[in-house]
CSV table of C-alpha atoms and ligand atoms in Angstrom, one decimal:
chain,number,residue,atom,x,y,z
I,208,UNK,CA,48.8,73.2,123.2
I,209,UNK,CA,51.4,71.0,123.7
I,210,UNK,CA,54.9,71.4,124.0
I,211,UNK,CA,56.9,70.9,121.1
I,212,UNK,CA,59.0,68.0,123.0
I,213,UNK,CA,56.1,66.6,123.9
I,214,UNK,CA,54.3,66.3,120.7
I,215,UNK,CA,57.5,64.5,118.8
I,216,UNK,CA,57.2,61.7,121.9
I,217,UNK,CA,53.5,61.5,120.9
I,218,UNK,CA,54.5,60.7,117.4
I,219,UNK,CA,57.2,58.5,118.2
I,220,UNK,CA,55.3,56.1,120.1
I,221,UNK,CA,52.0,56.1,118.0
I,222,UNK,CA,53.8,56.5,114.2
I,223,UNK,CA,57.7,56.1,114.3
I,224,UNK,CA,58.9,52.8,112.8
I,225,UNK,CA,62.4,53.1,111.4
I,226,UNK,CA,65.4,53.6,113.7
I,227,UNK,CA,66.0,56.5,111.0
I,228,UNK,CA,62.9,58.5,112.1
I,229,UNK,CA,63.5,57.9,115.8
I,230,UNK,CA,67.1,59.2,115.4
I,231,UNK,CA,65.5,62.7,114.0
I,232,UNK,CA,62.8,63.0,115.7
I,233,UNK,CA,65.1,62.6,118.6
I,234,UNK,CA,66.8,65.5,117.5
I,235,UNK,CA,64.0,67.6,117.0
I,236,UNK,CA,62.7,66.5,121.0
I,237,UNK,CA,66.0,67.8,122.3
I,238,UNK,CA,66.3,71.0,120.0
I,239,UNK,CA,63.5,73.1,121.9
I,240,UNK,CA,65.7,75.3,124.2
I,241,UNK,CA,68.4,77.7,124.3
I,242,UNK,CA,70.5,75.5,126.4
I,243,UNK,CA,70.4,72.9,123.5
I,244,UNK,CA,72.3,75.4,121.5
I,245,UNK,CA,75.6,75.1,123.7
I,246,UNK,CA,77.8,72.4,122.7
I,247,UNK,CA,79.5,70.4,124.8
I,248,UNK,CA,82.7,71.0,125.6
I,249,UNK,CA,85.6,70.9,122.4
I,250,UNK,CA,89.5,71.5,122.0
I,251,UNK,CA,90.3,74.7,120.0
I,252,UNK,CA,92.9,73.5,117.7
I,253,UNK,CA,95.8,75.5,116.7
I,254,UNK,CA,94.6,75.6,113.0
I,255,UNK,CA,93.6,77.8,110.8
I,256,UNK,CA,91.3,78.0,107.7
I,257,UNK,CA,88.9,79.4,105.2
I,258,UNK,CA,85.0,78.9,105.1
I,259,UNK,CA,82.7,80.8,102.5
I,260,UNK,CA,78.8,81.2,102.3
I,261,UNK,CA,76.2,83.0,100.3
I,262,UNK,CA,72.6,83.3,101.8
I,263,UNK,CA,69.8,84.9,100.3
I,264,UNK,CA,67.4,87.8,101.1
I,265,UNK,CA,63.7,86.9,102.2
I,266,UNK,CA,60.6,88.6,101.9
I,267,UNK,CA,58.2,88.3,104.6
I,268,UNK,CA,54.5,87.8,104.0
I,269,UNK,CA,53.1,87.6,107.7
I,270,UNK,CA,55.1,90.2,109.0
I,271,UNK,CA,57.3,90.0,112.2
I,272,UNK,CA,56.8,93.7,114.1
I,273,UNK,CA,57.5,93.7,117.5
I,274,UNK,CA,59.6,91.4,119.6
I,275,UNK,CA,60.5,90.4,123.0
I,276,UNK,CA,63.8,90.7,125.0
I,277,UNK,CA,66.3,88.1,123.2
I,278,UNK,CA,65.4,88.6,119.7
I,279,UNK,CA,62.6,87.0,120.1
I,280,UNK,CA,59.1,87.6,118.2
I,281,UNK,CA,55.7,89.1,119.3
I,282,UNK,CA,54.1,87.1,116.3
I,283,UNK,CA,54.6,84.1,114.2
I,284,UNK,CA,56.1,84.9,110.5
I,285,UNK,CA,56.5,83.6,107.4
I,286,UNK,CA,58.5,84.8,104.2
I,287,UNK,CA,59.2,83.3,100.5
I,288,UNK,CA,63.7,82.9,100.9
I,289,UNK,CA,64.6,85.1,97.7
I,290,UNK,CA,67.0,83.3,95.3
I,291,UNK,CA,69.3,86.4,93.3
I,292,UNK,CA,69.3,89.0,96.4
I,293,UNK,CA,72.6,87.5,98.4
I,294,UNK,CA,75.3,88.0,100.3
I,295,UNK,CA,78.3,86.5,100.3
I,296,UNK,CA,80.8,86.0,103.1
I,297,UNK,CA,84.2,84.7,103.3
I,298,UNK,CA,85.6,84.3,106.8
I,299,UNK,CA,89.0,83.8,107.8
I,300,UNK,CA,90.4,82.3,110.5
I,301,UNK,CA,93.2,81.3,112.5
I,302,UNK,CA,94.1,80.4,116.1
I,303,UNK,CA,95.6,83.4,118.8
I,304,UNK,CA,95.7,83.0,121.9
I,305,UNK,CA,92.7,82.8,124.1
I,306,UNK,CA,92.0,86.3,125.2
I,307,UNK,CA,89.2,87.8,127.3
I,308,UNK,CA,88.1,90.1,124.1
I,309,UNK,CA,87.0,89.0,120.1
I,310,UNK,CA,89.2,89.9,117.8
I,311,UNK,CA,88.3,90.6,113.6
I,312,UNK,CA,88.7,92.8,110.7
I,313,UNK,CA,86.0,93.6,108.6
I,314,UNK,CA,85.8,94.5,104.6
I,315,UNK,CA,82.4,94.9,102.2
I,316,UNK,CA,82.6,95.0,99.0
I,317,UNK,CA,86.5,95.5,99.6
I,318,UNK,CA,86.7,98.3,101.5
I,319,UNK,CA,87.7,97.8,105.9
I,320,UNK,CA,84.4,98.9,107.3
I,321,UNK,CA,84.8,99.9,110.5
I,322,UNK,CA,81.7,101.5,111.4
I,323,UNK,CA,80.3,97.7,110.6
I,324,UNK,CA,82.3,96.7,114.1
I,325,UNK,CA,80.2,97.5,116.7
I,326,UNK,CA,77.3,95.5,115.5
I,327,UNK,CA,80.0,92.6,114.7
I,328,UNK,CA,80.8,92.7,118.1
I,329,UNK,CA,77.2,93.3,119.5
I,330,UNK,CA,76.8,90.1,117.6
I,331,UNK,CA,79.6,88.3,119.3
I,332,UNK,CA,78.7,89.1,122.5
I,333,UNK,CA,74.9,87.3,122.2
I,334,UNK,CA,76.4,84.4,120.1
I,335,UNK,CA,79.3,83.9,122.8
I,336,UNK,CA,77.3,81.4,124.9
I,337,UNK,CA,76.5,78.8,121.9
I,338,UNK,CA,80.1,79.0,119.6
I,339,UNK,CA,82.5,78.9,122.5
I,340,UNK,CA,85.4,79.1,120.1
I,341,UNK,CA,84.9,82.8,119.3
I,342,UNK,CA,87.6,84.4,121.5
I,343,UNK,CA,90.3,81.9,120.6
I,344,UNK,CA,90.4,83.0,116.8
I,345,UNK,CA,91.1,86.0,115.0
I,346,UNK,CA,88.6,85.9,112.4
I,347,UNK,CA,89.0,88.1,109.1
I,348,UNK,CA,85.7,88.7,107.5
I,349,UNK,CA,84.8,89.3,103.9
I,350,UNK,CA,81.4,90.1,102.2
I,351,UNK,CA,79.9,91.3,99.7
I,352,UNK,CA,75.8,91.8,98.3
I,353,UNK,CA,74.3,90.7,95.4
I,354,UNK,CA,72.3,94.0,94.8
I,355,UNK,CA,73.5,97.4,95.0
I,356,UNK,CA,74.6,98.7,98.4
I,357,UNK,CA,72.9,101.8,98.7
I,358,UNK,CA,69.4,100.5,96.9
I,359,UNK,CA,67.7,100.6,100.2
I,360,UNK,CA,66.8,96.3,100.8
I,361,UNK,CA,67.6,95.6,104.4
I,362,UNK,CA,71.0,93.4,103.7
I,363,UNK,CA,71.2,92.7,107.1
I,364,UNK,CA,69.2,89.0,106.9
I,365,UNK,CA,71.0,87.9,104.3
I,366,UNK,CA,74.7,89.3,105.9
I,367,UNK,CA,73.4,87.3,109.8
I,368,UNK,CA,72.6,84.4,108.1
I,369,UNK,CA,75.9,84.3,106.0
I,370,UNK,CA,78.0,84.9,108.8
I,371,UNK,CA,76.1,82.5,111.2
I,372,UNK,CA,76.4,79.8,108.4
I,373,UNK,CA,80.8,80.7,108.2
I,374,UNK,CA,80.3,80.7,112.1
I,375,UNK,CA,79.0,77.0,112.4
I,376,UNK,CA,80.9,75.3,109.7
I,377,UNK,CA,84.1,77.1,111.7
I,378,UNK,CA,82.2,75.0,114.6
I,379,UNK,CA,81.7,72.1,112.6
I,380,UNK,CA,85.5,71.5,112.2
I,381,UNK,CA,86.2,71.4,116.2
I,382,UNK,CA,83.1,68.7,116.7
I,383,UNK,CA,80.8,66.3,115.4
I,384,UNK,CA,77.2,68.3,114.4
I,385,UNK,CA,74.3,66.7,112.6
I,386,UNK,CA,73.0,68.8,109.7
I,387,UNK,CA,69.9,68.9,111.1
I,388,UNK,CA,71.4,70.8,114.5
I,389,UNK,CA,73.4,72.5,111.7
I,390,UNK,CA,70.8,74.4,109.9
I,391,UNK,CA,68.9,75.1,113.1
I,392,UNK,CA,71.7,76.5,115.2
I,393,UNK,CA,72.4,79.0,112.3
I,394,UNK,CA,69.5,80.1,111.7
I,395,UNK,CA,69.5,80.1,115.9
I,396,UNK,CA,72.7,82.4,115.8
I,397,UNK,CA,71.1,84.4,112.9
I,398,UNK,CA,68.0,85.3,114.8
I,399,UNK,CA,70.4,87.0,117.5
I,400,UNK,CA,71.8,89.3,115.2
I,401,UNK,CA,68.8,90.4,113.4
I,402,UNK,CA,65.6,88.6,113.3
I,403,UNK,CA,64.5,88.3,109.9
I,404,UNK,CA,67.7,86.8,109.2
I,405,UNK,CA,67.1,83.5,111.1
I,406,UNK,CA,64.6,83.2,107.6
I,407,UNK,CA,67.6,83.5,105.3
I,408,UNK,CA,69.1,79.9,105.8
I,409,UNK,CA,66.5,77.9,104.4
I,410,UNK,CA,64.3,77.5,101.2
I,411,UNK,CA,61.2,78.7,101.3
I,412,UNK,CA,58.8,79.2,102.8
I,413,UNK,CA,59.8,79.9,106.2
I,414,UNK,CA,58.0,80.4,109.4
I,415,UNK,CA,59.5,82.2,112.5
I,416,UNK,CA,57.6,81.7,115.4
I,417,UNK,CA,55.3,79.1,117.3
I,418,UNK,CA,52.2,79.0,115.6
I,419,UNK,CA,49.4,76.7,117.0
I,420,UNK,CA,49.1,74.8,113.8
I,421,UNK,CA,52.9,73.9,112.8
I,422,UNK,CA,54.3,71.7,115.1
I,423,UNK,CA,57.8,72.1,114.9
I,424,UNK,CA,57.7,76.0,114.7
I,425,UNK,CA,59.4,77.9,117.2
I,426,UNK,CA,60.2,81.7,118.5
I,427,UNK,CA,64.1,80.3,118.2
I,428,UNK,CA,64.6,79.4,114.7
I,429,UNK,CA,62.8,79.5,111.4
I,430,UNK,CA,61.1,76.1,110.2
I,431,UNK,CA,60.5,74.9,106.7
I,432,UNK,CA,56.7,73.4,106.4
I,433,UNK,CA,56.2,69.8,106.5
I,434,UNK,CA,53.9,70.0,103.4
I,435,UNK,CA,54.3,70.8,99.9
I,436,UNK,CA,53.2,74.0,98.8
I,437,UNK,CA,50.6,74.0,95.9
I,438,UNK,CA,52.4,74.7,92.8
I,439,UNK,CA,51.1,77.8,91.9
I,440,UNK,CA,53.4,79.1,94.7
I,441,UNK,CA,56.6,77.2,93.1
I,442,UNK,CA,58.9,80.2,91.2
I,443,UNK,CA,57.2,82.7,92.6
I,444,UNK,CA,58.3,86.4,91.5
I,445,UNK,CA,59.7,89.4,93.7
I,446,UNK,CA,60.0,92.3,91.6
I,447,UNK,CA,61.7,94.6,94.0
I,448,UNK,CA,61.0,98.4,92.8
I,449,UNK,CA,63.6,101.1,94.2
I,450,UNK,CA,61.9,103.9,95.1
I,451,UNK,CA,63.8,105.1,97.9
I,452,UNK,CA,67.7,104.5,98.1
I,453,UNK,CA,68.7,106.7,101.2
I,454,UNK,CA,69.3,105.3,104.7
I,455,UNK,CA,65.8,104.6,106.7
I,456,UNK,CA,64.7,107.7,109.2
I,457,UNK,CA,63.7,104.9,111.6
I,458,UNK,CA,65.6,101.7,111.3
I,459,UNK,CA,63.7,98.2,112.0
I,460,UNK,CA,64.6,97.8,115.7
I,461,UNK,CA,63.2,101.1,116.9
I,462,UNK,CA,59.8,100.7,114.9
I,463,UNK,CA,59.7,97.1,116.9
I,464,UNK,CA,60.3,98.9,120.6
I,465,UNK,CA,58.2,101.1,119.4
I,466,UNK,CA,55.2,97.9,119.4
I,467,UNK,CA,55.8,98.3,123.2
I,468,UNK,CA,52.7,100.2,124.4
I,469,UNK,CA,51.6,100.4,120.7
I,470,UNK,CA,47.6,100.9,121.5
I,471,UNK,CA,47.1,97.9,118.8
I,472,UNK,CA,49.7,95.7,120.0
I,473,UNK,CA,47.8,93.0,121.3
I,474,UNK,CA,45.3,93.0,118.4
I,475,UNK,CA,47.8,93.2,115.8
I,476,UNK,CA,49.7,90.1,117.3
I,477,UNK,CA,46.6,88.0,117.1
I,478,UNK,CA,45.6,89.1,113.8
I,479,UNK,CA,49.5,88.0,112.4
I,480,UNK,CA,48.2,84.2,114.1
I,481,UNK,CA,45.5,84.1,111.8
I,482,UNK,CA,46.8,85.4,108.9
I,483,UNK,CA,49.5,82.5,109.6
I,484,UNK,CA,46.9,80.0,109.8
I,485,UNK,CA,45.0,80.7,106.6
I,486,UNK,CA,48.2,81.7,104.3
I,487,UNK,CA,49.0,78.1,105.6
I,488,UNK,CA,46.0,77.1,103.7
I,489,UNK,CA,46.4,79.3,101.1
I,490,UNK,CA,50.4,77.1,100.4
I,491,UNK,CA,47.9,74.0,100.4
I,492,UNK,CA,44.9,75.1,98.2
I,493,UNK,CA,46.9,77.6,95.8
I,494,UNK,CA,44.3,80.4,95.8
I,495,UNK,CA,45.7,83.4,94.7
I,496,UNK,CA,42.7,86.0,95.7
I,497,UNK,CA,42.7,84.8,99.4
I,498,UNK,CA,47.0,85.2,98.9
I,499,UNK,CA,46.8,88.9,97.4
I,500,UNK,CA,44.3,90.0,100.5
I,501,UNK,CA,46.4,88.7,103.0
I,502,UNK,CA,49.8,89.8,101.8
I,503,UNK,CA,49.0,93.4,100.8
I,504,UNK,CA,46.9,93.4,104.3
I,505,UNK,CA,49.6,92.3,106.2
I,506,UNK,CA,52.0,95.1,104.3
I,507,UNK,CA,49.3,98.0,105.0
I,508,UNK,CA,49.1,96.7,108.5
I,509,UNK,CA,52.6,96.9,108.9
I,510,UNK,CA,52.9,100.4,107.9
I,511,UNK,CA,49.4,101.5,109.8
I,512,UNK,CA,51.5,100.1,112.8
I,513,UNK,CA,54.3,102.5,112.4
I,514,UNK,CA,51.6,105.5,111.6
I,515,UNK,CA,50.5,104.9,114.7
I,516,UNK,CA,53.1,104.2,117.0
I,517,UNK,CA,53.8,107.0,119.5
I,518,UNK,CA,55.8,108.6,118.1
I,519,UNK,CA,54.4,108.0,115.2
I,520,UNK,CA,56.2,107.8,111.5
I,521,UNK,CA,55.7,107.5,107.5
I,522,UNK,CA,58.4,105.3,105.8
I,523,UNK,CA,56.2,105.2,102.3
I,524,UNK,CA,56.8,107.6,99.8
I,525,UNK,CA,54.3,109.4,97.3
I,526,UNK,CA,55.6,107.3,94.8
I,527,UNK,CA,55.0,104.0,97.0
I,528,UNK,CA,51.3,104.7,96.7
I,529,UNK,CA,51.3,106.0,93.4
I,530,UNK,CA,52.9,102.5,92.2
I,531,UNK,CA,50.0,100.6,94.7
I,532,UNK,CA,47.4,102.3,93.1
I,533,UNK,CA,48.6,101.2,89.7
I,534,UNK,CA,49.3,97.5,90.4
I,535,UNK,CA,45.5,97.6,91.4
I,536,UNK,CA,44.2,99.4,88.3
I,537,UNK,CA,46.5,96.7,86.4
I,538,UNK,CA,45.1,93.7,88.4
I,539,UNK,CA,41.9,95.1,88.1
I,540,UNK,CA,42.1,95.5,84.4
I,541,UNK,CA,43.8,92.1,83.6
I,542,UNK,CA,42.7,89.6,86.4
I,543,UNK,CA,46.1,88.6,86.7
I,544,UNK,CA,47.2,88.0,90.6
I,545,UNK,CA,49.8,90.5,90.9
I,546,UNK,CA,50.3,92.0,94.1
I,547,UNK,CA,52.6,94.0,96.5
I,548,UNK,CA,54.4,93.8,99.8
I,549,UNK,CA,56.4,96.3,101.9
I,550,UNK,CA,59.1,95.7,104.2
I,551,UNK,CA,60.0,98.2,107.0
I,552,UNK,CA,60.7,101.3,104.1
I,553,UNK,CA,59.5,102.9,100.9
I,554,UNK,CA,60.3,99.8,98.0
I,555,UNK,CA,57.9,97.9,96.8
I,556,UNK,CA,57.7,93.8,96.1
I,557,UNK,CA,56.0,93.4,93.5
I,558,UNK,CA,54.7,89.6,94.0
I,559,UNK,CA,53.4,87.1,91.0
I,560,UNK,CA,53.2,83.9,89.9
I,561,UNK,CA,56.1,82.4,87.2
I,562,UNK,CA,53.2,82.0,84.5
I,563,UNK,CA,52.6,86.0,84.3
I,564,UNK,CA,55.9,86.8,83.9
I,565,UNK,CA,56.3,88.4,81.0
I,566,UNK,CA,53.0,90.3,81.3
I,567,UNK,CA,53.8,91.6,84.6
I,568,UNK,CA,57.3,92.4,83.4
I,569,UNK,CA,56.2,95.2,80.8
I,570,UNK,CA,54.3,96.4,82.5
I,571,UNK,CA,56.6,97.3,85.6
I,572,UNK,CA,58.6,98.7,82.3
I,573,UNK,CA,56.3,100.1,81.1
I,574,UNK,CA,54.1,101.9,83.7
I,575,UNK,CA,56.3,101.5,87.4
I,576,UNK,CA,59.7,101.8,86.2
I,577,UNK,CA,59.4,105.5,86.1
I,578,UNK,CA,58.3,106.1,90.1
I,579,UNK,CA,61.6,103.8,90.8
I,580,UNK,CA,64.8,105.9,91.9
I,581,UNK,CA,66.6,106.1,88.9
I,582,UNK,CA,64.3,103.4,87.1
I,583,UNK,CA,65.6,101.0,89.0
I,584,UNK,CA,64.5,97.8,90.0
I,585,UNK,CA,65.5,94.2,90.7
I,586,UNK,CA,64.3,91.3,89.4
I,587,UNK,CA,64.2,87.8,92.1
I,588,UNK,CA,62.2,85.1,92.6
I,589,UNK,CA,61.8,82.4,95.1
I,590,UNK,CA,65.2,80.1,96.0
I,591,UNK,CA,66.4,77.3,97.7
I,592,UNK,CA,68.4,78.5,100.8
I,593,UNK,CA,72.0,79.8,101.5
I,594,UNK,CA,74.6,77.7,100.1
I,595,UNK,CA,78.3,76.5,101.3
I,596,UNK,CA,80.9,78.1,98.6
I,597,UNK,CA,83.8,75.8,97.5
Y,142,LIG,C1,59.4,94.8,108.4
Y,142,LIG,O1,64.7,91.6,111.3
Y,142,LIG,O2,65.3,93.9,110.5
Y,142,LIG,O3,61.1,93.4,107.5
Y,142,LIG,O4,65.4,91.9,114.6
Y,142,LIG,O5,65.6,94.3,115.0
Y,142,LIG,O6,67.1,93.2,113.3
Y,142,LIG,P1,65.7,93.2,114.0
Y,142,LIG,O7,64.6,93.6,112.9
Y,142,LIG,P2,64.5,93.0,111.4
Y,142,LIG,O8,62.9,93.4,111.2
Y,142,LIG,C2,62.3,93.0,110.0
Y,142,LIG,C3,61.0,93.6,109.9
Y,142,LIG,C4,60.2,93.5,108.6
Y,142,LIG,C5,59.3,92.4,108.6
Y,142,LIG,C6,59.8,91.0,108.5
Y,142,LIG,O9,60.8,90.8,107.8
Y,142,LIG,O10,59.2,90.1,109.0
């Protein structure tokens, strides 16, 4: 396969016309490393200044599970960018003097957060390299989440990808950066701090990963695709169902160590390149059966992974396959294409298209509603990528 650098200079000699197209495809040639990702060098002014971002959950649909050293991915992904599900972040900052350590405080919803610091920091440590700035500015951080705290939906894509996306346009006021480089870096810088999250700056849908049959895809940053998707995917639904609030018994990063050695590994990697390459077809042709078969596969898959890790764990509850079970009698009963996903934990996405709203709607009221902690669940849909607060 070739290269992705090599396969822009392809195009620009057989198909590029406009000094436009060259220009970006330029771009897109030099983006294909880490090393594009550090700047050259800049002043760090003695200014200070306010920048403020929201970014939104995403669901994944080909699942990422298991990754290499550097946050990067065993498998190609793909996930719808939710629209409602956000954080928000406000970041602060102003010039001190240029110290050998990072200096920030931290608030949610607030409160100062101080357990929150060491991951801050982890953070800043792997983003050093590409925002060179970060140890000349005390930075005070706020944020907050669209959706309850303790409801159990992994914030931590949406809160990367906010903070990545305060991060650059910090970067953005010290030197010249196209938007292009703009979008990728964060979702670069977004990767590093949690993987998923490098999904969260874009609209959707969004593939993570180099995947034989997307050109510009890459293990570095997540891609939109260069085709429309069939319109029977455009509004899609997430109805997230809250079945288990508490903190996770395994968190995400040890269920992907725990790929190392997995006895399926290398099976389940291949499997997620296929799945890619016909939900790719599925964007094109709109077919729902062929969407609801990969989807729920790629959910059970995930969890079957985790059931037989050594060692091996359950993050589904009774009430995660007592609500599976129903969506299938209903889909069953009524033909309509509902469907589920799971991330890494016990909730449920419940996944339809905008036209069965309603329908679907009573009867997650009606007949789901009472597995959900508390009856609790939140209605999203699919969006258009995080957004620059004024
Ligand atoms: C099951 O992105 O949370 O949601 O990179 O260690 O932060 P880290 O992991 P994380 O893993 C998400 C796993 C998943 C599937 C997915 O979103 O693709």
């Amino acid at each position: 396969m070739p290269q992705n650098g090599e396969f822009f200079v392809e195009l620009m000699f057989s198909e590029v016309s406009s000094r436009k197209c060259i220009f970006a495809f330029l771009i897109l040639v030099m983006i294909n490393s880490e090393k594009d990702f550090i700047p050259s060098s800049y002043d760090f002014p003695k200014v200070s200044g306010t920048v403020k971002w929201e970014a939104p959950s995403n669901i994944a649909l080909v699942k990422y599970w298991g990754k290499k050293e550097k946050q990067i991915p065993a498998n190609p992904s793909v996930s719808f960018t939710l629209s409602e599900s956000k954080t928000i972040t406000e970041v602060i900052f102003s010039r001190k003097e240029h110290t050998n350590s990072f200096s920030f405080d931290f608030s949610f919803e607030g409160q100062p957060k101080p357990d929150f610091h060491p991951k801050i920091e982890q953070f800043f440590h792997r983003i050093e390299l590409y925002l060179p700035f970060l140890k000349a500015y005390h930075f005070t951080i706020h944020s907050h989440n669209t959706f309850p705290h303790s409801s159990g939906i992994a914030s931590s894509a949406s809160a990367m990808a906010a903070l990545s996306l305060c991060l650059m346009d910090i970067e953005r006021k010290f030197t010249e950066i196209s938007d292009e480089l703009f979008y990728k870096k964060a979702s670069f810088l977004a990767r590093l701090g949690s993987g998923s999250a490098c999904r969260s700056i874009q609209g959707t849908p969004i593939v993570w990963g180099e995947h034989s049959a997307i050109a510009q895809s890459s293990d570095l940053y997540g891609v939109s695709l260069d085709f429309e998707i069939h319109e029977n995917f455009k509004n899609y639904q997430d109805t997230i169902l809250l079945v288990d609030v508490g903190q996770k018994q395994v968190s995400s990063t040890v269920g992907h160590d725990l790929m190392h050695n997995h006895p399926f590994a290398q099976k389940r990697f291949e499997q997620a390149h296929q799945n890619l390459s016909d939900i790719l077809e599925v964007f094109k042709s709109g077919d729902y059966q062929m969407f609801v078969n990969i989807v729920e596969g790629e959910a059970l898959t995930l969890h079957a992974m985790m059931m037989t890790s050594n060692p091996y764990f359950i993050l589904m509850k009774p009430n995660t396959l007592e609500i599976i079970n129903r969506i299938w009698k209903f889909r069953e009963l009524t033909k309509i294409p509902v469907c589920f996903t799971l991330d890494a934990g016990a909730n449920v996405h419940v996944l339809y298209p905008d036209n069965y709203k309603n329908e679907v709607l009573s009867f997650i009221k009606n007949e789901l509603a009472v597995f959900c902690h508390n009856g609790q669940f939140i209605t999203d849909q699919t969006g258009a990528g995080a957004h620059k607060i004024h």
